[in-house]
Coordinates of C-alpha atoms in Angstrom, one line a residue:
X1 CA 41.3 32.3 -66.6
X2 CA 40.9 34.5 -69.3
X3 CA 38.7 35.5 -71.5
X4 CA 39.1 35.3 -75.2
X5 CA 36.9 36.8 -78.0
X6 CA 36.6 37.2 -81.3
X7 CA 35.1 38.9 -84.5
X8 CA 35.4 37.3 -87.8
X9 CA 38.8 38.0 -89.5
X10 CA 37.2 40.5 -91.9
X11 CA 38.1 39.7 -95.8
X12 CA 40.0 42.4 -97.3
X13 CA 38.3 43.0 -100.4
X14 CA 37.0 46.2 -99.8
X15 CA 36.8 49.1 -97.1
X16 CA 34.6 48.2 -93.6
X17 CA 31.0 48.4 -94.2
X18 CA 28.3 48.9 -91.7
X19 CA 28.2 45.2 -91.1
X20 CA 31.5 44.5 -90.2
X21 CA 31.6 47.7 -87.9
X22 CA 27.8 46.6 -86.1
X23 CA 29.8 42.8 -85.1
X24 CA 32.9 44.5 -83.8
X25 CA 30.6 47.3 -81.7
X26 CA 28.8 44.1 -80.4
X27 CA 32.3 42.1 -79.2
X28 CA 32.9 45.7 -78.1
X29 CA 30.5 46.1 -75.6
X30 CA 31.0 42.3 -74.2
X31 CA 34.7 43.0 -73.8
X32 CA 33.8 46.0 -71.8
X33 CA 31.3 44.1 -69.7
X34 CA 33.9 41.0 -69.1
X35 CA 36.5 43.3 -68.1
X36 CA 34.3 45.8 -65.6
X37 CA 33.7 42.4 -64.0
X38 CA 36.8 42.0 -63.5
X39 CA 37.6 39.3 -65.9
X40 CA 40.9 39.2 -67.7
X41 CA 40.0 39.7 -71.3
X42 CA 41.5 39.2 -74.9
X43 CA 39.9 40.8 -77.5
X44 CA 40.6 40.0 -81.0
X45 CA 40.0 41.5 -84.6
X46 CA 42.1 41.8 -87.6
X47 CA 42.1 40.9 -91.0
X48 CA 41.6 38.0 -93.6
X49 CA 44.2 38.7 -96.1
X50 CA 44.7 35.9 -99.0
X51 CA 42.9 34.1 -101.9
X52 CA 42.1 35.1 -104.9
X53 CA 39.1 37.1 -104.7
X54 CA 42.2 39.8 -103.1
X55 CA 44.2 38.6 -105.9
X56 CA 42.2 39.6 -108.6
X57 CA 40.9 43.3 -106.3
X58 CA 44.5 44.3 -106.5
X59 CA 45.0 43.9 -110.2
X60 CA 42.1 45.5 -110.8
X61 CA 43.3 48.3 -108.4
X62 CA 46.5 47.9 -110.4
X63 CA 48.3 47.0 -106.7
X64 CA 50.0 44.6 -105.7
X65 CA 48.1 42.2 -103.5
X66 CA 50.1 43.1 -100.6
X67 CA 49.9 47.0 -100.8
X68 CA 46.2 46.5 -101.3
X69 CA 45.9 44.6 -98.2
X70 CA 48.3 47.5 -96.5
X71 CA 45.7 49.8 -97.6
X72 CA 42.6 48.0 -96.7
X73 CA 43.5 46.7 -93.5
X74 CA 44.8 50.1 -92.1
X75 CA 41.3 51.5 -92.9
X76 CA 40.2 48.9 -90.7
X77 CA 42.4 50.0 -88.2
X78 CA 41.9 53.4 -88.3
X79 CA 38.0 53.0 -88.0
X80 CA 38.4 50.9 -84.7
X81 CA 40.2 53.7 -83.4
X82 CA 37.9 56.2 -84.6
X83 CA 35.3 54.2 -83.0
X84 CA 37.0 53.5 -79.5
X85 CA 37.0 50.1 -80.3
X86 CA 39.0 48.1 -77.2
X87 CA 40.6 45.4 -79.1
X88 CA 43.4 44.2 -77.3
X89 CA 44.9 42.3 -80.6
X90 CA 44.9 43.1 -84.3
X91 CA 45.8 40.5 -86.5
X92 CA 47.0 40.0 -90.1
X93 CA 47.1 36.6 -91.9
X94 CA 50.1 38.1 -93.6
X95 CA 52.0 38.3 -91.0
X96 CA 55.1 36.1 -91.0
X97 CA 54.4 34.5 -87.6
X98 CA 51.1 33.5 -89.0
X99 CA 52.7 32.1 -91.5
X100 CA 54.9 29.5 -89.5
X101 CA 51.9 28.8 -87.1
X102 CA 49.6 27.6 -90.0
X103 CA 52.5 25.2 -91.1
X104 CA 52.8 23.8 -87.5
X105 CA 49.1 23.5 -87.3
X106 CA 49.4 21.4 -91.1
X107 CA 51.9 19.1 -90.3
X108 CA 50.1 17.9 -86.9
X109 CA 47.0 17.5 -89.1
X110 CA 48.6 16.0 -91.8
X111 CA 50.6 13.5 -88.9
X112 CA 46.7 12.7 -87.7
X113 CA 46.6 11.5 -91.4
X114 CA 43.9 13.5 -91.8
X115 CA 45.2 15.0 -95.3
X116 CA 44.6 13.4 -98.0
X117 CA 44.8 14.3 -101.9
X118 CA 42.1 14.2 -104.3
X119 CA 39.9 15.6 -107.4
X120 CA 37.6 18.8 -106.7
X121 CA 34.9 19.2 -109.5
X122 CA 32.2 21.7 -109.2
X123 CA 31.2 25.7 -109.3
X124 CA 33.4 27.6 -107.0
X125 CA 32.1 31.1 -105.9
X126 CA 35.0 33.6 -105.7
X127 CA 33.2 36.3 -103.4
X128 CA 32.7 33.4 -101.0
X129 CA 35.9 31.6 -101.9
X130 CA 33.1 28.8 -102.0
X131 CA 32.3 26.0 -103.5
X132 CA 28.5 25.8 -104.6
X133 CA 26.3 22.8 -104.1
X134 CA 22.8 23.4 -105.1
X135 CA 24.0 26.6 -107.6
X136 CA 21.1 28.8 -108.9
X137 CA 20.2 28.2 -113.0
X138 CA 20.7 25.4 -114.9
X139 CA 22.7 27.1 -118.0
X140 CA 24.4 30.1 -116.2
X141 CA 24.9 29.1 -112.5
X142 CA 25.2 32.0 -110.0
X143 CA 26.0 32.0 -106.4
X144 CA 22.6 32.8 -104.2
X145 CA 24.4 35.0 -102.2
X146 CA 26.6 37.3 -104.6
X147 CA 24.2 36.9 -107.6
X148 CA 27.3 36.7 -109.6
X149 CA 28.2 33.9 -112.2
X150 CA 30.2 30.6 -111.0
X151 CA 33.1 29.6 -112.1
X152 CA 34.0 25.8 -113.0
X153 CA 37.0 24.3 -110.9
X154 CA 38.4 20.8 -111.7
X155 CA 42.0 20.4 -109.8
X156 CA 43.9 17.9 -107.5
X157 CA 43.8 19.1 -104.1
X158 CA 44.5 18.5 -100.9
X159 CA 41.2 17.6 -99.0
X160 CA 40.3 17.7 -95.1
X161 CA 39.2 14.4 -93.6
X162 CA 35.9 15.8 -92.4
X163 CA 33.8 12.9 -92.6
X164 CA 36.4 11.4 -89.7
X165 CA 34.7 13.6 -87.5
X166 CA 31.2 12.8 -88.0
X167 CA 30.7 11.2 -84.0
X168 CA 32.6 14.3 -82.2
X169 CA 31.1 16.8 -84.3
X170 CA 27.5 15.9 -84.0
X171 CA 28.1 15.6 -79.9
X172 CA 29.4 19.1 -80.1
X173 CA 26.6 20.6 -81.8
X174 CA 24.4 19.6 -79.3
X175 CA 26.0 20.6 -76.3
X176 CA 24.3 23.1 -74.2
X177 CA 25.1 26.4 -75.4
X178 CA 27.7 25.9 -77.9
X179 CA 26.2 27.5 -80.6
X180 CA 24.1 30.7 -80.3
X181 CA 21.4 31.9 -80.3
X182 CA 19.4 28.6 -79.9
X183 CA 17.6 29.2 -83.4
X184 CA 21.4 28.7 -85.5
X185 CA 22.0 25.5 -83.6
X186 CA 19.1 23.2 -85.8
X187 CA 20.5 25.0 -89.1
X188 CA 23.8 23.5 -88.3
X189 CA 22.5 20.0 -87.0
X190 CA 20.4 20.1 -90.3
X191 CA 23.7 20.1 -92.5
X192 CA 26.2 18.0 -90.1
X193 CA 23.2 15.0 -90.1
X194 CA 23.4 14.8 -93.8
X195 CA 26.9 13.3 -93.3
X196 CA 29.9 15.9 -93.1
X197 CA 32.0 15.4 -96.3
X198 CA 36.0 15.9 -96.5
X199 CA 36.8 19.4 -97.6
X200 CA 39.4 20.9 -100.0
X201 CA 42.2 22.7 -97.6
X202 CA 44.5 23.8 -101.0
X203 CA 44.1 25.6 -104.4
X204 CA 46.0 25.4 -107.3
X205 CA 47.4 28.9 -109.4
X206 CA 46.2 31.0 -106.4
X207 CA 49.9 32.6 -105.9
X208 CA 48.3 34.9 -102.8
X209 CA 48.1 32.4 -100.2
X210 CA 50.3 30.4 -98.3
X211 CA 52.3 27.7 -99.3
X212 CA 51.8 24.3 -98.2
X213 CA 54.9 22.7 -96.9
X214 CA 55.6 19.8 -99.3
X215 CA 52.7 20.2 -101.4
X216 CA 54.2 22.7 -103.8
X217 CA 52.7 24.7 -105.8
X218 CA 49.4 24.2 -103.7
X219 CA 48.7 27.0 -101.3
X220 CA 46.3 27.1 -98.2
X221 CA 42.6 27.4 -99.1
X222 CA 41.7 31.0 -97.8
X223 CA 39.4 29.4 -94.9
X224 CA 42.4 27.1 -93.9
X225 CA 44.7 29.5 -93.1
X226 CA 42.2 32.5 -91.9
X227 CA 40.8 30.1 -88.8
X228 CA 43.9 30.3 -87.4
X229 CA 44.2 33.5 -87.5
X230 CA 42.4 33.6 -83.7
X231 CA 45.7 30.9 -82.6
X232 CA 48.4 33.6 -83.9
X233 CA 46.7 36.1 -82.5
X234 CA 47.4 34.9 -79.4
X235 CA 51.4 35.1 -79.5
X236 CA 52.5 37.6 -77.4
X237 CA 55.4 40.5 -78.9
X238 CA 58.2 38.2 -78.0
X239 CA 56.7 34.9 -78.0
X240 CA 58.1 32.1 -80.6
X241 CA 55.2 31.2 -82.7
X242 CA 54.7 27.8 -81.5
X243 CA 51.2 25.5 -80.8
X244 CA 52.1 24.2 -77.4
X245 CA 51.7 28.0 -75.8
X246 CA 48.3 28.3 -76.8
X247 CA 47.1 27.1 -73.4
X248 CA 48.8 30.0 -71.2
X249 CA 48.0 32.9 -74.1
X250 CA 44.1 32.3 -73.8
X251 CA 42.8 29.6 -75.7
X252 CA 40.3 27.7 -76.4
X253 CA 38.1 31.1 -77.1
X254 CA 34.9 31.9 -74.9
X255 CA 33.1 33.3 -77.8
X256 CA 33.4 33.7 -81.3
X257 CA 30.9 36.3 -82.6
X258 CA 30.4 35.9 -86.5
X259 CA 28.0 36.8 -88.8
X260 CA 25.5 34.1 -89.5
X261 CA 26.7 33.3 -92.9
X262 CA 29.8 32.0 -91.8
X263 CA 28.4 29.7 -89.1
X264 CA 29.1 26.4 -90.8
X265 CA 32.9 27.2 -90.9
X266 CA 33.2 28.1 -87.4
X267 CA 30.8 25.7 -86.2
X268 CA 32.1 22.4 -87.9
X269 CA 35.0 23.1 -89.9
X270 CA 36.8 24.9 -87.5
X271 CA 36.5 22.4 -84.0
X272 CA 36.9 19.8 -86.6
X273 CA 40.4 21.0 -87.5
X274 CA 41.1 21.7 -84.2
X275 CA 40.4 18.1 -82.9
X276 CA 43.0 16.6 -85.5
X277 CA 45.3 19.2 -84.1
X278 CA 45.4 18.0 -80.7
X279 CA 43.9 21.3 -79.5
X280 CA 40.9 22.7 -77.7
X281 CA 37.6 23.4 -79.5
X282 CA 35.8 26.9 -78.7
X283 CA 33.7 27.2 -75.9
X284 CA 30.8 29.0 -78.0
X285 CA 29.9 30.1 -81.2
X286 CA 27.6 32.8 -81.7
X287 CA 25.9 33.8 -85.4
X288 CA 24.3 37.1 -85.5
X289 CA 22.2 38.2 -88.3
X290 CA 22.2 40.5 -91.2
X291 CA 21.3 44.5 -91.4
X292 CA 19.4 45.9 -94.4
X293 CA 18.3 49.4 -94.8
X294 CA 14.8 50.8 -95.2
X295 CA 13.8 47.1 -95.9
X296 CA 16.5 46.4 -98.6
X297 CA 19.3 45.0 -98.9
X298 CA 22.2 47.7 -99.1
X299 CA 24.8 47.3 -102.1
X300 CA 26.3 50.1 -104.1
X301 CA 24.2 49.3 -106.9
X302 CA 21.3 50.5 -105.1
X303 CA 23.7 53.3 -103.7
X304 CA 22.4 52.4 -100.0
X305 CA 25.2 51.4 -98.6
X306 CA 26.0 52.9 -94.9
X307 CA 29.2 54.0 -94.1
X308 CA 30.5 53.4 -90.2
X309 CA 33.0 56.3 -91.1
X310 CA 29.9 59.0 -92.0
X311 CA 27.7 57.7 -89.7
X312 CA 30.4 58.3 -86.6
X313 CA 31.2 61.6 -88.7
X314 CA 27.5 62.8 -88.4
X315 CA 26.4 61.0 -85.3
X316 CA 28.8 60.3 -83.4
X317 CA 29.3 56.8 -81.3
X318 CA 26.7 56.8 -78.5
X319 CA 23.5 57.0 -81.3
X320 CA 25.1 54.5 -83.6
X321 CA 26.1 52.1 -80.5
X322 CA 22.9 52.8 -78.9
X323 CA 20.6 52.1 -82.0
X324 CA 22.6 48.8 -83.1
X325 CA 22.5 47.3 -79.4
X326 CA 19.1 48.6 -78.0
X327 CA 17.1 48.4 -81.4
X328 CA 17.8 44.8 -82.9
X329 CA 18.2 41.4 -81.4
X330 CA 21.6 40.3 -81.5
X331 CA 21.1 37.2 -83.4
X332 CA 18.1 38.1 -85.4
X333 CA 18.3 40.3 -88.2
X334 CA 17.9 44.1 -88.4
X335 CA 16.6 46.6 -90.3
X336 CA 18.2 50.0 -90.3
X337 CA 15.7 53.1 -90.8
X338 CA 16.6 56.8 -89.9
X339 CA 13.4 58.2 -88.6
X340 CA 13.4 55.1 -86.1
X341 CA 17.3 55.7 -85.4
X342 CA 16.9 59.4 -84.7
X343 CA 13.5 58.7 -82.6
X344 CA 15.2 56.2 -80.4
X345 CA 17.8 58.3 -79.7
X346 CA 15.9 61.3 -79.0
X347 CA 13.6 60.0 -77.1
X348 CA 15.9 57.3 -75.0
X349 CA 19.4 59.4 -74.6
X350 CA 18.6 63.0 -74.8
X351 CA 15.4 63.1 -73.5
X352 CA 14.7 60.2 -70.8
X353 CA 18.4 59.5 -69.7
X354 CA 19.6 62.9 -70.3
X355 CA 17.1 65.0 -69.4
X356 CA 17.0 63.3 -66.4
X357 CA 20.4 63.6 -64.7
X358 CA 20.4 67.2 -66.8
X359 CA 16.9 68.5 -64.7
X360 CA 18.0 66.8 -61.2
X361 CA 20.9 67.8 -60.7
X362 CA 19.7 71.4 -61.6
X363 CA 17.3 70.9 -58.7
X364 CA 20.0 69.4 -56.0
X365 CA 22.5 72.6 -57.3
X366 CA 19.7 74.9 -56.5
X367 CA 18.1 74.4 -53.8
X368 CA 21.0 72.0 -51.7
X369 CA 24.2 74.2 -52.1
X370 CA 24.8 72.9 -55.0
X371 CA 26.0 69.5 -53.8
X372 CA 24.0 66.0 -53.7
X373 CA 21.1 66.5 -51.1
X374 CA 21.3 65.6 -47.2
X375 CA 19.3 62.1 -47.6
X376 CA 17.5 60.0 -44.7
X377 CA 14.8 57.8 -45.9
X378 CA 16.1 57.5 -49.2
X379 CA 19.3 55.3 -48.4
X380 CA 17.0 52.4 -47.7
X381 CA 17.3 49.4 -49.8
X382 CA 13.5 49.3 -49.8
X383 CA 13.0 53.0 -51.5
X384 CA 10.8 52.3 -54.8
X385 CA 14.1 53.2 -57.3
X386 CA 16.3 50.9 -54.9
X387 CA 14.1 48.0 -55.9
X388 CA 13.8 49.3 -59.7
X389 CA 17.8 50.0 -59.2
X390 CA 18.5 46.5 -57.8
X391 CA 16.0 44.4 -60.5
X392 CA 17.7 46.8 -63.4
X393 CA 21.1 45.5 -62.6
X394 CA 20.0 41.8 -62.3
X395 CA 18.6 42.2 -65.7
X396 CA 21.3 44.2 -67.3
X397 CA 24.0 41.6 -65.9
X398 CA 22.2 38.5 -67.2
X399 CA 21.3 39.7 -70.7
X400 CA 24.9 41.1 -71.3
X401 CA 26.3 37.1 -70.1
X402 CA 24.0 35.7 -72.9
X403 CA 24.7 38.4 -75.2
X404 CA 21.5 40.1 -75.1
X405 CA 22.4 43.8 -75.6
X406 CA 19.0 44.9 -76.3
X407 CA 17.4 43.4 -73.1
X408 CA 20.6 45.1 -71.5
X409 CA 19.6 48.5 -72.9
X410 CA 16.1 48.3 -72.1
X411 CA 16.3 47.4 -68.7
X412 CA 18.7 50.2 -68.0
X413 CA 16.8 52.5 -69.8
X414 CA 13.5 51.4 -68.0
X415 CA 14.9 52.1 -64.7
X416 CA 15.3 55.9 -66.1
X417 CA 11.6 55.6 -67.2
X418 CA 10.9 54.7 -63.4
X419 CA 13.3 57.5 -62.4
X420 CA 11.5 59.9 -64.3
X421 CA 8.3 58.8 -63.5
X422 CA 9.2 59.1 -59.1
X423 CA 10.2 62.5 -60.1
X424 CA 7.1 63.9 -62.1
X425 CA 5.0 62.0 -59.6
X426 CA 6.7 63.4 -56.4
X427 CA 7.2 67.3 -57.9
X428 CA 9.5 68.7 -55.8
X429 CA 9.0 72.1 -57.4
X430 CA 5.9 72.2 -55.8
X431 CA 7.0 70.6 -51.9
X432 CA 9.7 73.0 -51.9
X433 CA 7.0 75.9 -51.4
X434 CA 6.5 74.4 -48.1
X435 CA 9.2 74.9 -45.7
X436 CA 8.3 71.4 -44.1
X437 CA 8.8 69.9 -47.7
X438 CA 12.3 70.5 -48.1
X439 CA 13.1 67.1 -46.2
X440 CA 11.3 65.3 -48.2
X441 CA 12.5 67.1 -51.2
X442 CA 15.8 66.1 -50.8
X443 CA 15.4 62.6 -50.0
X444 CA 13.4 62.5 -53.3
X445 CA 16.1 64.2 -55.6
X446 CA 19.1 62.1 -53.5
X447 CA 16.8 58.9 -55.0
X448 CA 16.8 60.1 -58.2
X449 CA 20.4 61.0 -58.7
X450 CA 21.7 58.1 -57.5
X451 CA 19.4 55.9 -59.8
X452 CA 21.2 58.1 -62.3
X453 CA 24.4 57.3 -61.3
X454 CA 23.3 53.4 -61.4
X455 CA 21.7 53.8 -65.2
X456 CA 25.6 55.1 -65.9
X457 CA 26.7 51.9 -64.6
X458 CA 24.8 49.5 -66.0
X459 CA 25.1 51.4 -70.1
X460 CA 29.1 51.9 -69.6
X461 CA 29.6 48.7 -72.1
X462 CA 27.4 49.4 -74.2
X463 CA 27.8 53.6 -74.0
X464 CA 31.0 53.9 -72.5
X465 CA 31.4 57.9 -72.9
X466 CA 28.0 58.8 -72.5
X467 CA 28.1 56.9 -69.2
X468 CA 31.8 58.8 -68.1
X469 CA 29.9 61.9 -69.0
X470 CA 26.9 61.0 -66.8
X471 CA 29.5 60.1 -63.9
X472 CA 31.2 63.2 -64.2
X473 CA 28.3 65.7 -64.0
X474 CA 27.4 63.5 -61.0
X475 CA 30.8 63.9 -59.7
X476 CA 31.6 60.1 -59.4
X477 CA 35.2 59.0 -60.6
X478 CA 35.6 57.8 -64.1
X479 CA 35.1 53.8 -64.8
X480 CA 37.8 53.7 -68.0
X481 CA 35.2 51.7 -69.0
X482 CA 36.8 48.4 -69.6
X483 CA 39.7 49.5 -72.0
X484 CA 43.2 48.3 -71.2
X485 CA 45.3 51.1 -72.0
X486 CA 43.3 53.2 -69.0
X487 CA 42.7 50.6 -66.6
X488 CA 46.5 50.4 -66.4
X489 CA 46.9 54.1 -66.6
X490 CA 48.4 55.9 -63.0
X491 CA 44.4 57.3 -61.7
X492 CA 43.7 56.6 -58.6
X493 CA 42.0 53.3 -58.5
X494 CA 37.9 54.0 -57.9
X495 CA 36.1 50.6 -56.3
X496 CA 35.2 47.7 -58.9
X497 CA 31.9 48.1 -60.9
X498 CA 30.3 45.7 -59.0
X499 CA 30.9 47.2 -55.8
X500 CA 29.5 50.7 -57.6
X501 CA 26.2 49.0 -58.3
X502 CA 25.4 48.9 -55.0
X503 CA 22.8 51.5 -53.6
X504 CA 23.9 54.5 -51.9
X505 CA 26.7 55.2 -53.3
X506 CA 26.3 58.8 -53.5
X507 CA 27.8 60.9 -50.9
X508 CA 25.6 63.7 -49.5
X509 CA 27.4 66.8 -50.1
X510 CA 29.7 65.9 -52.4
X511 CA 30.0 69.4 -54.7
X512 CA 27.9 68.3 -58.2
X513 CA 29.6 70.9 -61.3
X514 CA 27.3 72.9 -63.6
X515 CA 24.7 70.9 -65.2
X516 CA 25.1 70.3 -69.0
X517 CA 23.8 68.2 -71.4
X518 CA 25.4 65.3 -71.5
X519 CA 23.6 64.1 -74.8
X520 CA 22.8 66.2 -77.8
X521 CA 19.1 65.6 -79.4
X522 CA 20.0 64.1 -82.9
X523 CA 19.1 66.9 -86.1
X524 CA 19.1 64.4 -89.4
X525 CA 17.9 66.9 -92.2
X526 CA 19.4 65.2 -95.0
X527 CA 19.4 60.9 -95.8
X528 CA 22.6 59.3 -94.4

């Protein structure tokens, strides 16, 4: 089996913003968590490249619509990279084998006869390639989203038979777990129960898009054609683009991860289409929510906006990843504020988890040859920071399945709380005055490094070089943390994560290098 996941194709319009860059750390740290598991994992993102909303960004750019997209989309590129991102696919909608695919997955819809030509009337929104069904103002409609003016549309399309669907689609909304988190799936049962309506799947005199085959001059509606973007993705280097490999490439997906504002399309369009197509339906959608900044919406009016670039630039990725996962419930919405974002990781990185490995391991280096402790009573599975070790990693393993990164984070980061807290309680400074202390001493600072080594663990997918930098100063081989390229590199092969979550798994004696800190205390002095 394998494991396929997704972020929304992101729409080319303009350069990443923080947004884009928070979903795509989020499908990050699951791919990472799937593949320490052991699962075999395809992780896609890519780009939504057609429609006229790029149309008319290039001519204002005075580009052509393809070099704009060549421009955009490598900046999406390059900023995955930048971040570490582990995608294992990268996918344009202007690439040519996405092209044929889209007109194999027409013609079996159009076979279904589930095409059908008509009249669309009404205001179209081009930010959200869109049409508008309740539009705001009576004389002047604007879109409630983009607070920009509508524009009239009245054209013979080609039109989705949606309202075929009604029956399967309604059963699907309401299967257990299909749409995440539980809160999105009665906004989506509120729409499909007012009766789904057949949708427009072509534009006329919208050149950037896809042709469809026989339906000249129409091209693919923008949503159409982007779907399947996830299907082409697929295609291996060599493969033919054809339907019928779907099956053996990874489909139907385990997750899409989308922003919440796009729910409807993945939800209901999307399995719809699929169903006519004679192909599987997702196994899940999931809509997360919305970031605004100091309480307001960022736009470049306001000159708000954050960029993923500076904030790697100035931050780096552990307090960025660690802030978006630990601080705000994937699903709900978030607010961004920098006192709260340097606090958090102050307090949480550099001084609880940090300070802790940092300070033990100064201990064990002094006072044990510099080498992890002789242990005794510590090795038990009973020992107060087994237990908090063992309950940590339940918790850590459930809310990463059910894409809960911040109950993930906090668990891990309570069993460093309790770490800490064993330590300052049990003061080995002091008991190693007393000859007949050291014993106990080193049981004490044994249990304390090796619920270290476990916090590594359980935050690799979610901090996946803070946690190789933990595992180093504790002189534990490296996890490659869940990224293709390195778990197929020639290192020797260390035991699987789970087997590493075990307790005990530091070996008395083992040589521990000089201490250093293995996360730098955030200094903000200017606004991001």
């Amino acid at each position: 089996m394998t494991y396929t996941l997704t972020t929304p194709l992101y729409y080319v319009n303009d350069k990443p913003h923080l947004g884009s860059a928070y979903t795509t750390l989020a499908c990050d740290a699951l791919a990472r968590f799937q593949r320490l598991k052991g699962e075999r994992v395809i992780f896609i993102t890519g780009c939504d490249e057609h429609g006229l909303k790029i149309q008319r960004t290039a001519e204002q750019a005075g580009l052509t619509p393809q070099a704009h997209c060549d421009r955009v989309s490598a900046q999406y590129r390059e900023l995955w990279q930048a971040w570490e991102i582990s995608n294992d696919r990268f996918i344009r909608t202007t690439d040519p084998r996405h092209r044929q695919l889209v007109h194999q997955f027409f013609k079996r819809v159009e076979a279904a006869g589930d095409v059908v030509e008509g009249r669309q009337q009404g205001w179209y929104c081009v930010a959200c390639e869109e049409f508008k069904d309740d539009p705001a103002g009576a004389n002047t409609p604007n879109c409630g989203i983009h607070h920009r003016p509508l524009e009239w549309r009245d054209e013979i399309n080609l039109f989705f038979r949606l309202s075929r669907y009604q029956q399967p689609i309604e059963e699907l909304i309401r299967r257990p777990g299909f749409i995440s988190p539980p809160g999105r799936q009665k906004e989506v049962e509120n729409f499909v129960l007012q009766g789904l309506r057949d949708f427009s799947i072509s534009r006329l005199n919208v050149p950037w898009g896809l042709p469809v085959p026989g339906h000249e001059p129409q091209t693919f509606y923008v949503w159409f054609d982007a779907l399947l973007g996830y299907l082409t993705a697929l295609l291996e280097p060599g493969d033919v683009p054809d339907l019928e490999l779907l099956s053996q490439r990874g489909w139907p997906a385990s997750v899409h991860v989308i922003g919440k504002d796009i729910l409807r399309f993945h939800a209901v369009y999307w399995p719809a289409m699929l169903l006519s197509a004679g192909l599987p339906v997702p196994e899940r959608v999931f809509g997360h929510g919305f970031l605004t900044r100091e309480g307001q919406k960022m736009g470049k009016s306001l000159g708000n906006v954050l960029d993923p670039a500076t904030l790697l630039e100035r931050c780096g990725p552990d307090a960025v990843r660690w802030y978006l996962l630990r601080d705000i419930g994937f699903g709900d919405d978030g607010d961004f504020q920098q006192q709260r974002f340097t606090d958090l990781v102050n307090n949480d990185l550099a001084n609880t988890i940090g300070n802790l490995l940092n300070r033990t391991s100064s201990m064990a280096r002094r006072w044990f040859a510099e080498a992890v402790p002789p242990v005794s009573s510590a090795l038990t599975d009973q020992h107060p920071l087994a237990l908090a070790s063992a309950d940590a990693t339940q918790r850590v393993l459930a809310a990463l399945e059910r894409l809960d990164f911040r109950a993930a984070a906090e668990a891990a980061l309570q069993l460093a709380v309790a770490a800490n807290g064993y330590l300052n309680e049990q003061a080995p400074w002091s008991r190693m005055k007393r000859q007949e202390g050291v014993e106990q001493v080193a049981d004490d600072l044994y249990a304390v490094l090796e619920a270290a080594r476990i916090v590594a663990l359980l935050i690799a997918p979610l901090l996946p070089d803070l946690a190789e930098r933990m595992l180093a100063q504790l002189a534990q081989a490296p996890l490659a943390s869940g990224v293709p390229e390195q778990a197929s590199s020639d290192a020797p092969a260390s035991p699987p994560w789970s087997e590493r979550l075990w307790w005990g798994g530091l070996v008395a004696g083992t040589p521990l290098p000089e201490p250093a800190p293995v996360m730098a205390r955030l200094e903000l002095e200017e606004t991001l």
